C-alpha positions as protocol buffer text, in pm:
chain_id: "A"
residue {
  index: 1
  type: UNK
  ca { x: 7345 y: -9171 z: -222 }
}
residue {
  index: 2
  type: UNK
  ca { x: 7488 y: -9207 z: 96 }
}
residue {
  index: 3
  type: UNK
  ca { x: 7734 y: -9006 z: 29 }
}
residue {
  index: 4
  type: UNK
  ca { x: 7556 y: -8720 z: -33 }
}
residue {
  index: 5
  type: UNK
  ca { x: 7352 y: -8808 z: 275 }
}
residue {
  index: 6
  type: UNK
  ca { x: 7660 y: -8797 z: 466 }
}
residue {
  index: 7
  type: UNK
  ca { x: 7798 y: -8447 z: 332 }
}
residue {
  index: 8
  type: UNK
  ca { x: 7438 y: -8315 z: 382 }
}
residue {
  index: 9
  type: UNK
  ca { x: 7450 y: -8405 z: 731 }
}
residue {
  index: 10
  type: UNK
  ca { x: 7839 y: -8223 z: 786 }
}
residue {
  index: 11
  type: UNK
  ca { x: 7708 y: -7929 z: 590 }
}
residue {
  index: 12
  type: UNK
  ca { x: 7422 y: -7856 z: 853 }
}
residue {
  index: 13
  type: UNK
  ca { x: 7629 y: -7978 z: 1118 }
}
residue {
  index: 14
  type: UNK
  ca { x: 7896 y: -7648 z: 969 }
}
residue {
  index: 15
  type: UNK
  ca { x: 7596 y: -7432 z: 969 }
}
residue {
  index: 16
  type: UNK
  ca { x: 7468 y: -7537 z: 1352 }
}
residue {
  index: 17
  type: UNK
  ca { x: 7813 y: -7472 z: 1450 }
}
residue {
  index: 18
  type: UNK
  ca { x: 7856 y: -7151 z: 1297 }
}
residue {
  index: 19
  type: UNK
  ca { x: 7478 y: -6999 z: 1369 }
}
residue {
  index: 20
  type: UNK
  ca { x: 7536 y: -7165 z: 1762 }
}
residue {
  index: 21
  type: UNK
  ca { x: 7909 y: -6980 z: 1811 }
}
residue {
  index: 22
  type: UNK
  ca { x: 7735 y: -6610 z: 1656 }
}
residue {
  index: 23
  type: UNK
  ca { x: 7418 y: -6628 z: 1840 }
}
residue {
  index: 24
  type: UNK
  ca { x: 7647 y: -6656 z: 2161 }
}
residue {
  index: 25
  type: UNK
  ca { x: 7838 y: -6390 z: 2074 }
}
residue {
  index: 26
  type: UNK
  ca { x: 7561 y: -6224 z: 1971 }
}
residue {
  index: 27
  type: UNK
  ca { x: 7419 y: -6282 z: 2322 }
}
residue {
  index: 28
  type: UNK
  ca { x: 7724 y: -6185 z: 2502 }
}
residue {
  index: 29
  type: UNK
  ca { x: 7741 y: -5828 z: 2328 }
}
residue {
  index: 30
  type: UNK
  ca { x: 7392 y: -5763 z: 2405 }
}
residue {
  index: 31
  type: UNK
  ca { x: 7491 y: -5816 z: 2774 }
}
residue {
  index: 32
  type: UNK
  ca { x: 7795 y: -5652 z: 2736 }
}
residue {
  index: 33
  type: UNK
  ca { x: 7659 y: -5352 z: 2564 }
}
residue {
  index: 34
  type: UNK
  ca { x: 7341 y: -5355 z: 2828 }
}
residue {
  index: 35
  type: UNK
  ca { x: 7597 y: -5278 z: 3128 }
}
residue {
  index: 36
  type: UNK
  ca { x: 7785 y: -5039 z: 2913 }
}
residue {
  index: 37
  type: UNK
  ca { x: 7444 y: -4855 z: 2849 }
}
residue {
  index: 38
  type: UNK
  ca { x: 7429 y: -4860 z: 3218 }
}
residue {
  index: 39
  type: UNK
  ca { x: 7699 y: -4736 z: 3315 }
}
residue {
  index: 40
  type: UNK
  ca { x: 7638 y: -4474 z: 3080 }
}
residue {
  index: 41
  type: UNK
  ca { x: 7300 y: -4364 z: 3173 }
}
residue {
  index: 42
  type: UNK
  ca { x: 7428 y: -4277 z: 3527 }
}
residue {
  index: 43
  type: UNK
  ca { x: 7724 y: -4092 z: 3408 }
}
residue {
  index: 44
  type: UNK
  ca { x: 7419 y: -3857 z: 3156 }
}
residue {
  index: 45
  type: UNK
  ca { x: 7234 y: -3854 z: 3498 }
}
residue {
  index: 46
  type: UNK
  ca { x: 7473 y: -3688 z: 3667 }
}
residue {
  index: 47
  type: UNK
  ca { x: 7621 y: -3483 z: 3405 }
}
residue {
  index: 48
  type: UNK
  ca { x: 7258 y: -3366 z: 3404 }
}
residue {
  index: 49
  type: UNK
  ca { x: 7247 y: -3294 z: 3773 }
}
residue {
  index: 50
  type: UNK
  ca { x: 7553 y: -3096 z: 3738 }
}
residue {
  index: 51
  type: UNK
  ca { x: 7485 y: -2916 z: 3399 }
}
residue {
  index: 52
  type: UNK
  ca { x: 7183 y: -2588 z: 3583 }
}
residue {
  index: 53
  type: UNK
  ca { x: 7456 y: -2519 z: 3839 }
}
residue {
  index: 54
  type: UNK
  ca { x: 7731 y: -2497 z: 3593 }
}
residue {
  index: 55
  type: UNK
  ca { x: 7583 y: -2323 z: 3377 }
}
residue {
  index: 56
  type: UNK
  ca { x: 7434 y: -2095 z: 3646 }
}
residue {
  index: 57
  type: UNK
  ca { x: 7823 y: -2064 z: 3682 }
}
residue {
  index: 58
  type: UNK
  ca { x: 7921 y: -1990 z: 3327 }
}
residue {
  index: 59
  type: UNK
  ca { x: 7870 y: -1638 z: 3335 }
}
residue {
  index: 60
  type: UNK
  ca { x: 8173 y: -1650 z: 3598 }
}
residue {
  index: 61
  type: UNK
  ca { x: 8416 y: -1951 z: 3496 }
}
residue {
  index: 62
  type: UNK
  ca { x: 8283 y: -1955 z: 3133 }
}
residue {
  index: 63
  type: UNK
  ca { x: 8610 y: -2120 z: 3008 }
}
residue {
  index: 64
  type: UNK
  ca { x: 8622 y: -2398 z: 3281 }
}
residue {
  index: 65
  type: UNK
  ca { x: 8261 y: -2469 z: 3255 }
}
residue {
  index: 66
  type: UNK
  ca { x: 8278 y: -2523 z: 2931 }
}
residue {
  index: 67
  type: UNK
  ca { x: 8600 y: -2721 z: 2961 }
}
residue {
  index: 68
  type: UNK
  ca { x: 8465 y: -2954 z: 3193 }
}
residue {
  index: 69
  type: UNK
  ca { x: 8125 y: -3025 z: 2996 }
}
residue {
  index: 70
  type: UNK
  ca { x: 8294 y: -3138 z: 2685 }
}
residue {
  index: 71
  type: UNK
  ca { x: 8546 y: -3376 z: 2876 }
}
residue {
  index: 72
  type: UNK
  ca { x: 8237 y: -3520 z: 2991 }
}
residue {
  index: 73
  type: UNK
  ca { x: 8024 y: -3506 z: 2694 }
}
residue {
  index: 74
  type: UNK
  ca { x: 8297 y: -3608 z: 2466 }
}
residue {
  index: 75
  type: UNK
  ca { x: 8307 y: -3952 z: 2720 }
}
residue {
  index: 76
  type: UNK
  ca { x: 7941 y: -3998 z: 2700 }
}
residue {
  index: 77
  type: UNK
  ca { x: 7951 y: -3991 z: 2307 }
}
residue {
  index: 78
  type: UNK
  ca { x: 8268 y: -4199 z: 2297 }
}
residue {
  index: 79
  type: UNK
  ca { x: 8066 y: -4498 z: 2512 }
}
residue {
  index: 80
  type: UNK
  ca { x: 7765 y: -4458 z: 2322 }
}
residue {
  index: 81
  type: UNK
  ca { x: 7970 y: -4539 z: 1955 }
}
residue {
  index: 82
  type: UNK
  ca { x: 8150 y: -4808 z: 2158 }
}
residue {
  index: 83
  type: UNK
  ca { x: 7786 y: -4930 z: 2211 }
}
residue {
  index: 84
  type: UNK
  ca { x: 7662 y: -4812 z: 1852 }
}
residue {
  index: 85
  type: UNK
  ca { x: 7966 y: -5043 z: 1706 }
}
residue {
  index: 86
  type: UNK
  ca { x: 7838 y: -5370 z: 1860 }
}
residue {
  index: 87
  type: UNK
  ca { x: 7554 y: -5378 z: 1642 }
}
């Protein structure tokens, strides 16, 4: 009996371990994927304040404008999957 007391007792010990080392990491990619959301929100801010006057513009650069706005979409959606893959 003791025995099986004592592997019991290693087995949830394992499991503590293994549940205490995920729910960090867990907790760290939360954080880490909050600043990345960040980051990311004031980069679709300013694309936003930037998209009326180029595309007020388009008529007359039409090539560049649209150049320039899917470089910088094309980032946005590439941090938002590095987000999306976290979870």
């Amino acid at each position: 009996m003791e025995v099986i007391k004592m592997k019991l007792k290693e087995l949830k010990a394992e499991i503590e371990q293994v549940r205490d080392e995920v729910r960090l990491k867990a907790h760290l990619g939360r954080t880490e994927a909050a600043d990345e959301l960040e980051k990311l929100e004031k980069e679709w801010k300013s694309l936003k304040k930037k998209y009326k006057p180029l595309a007020d513009e388009a008529e007359k650069t039409a090539e560049n404008t649209v150049a320039a706005l899917e470089i910088a979409a094309d980032e946005l959606k590439e941090g938002f999957d590095r987000i999306r893959k976290l979870f």
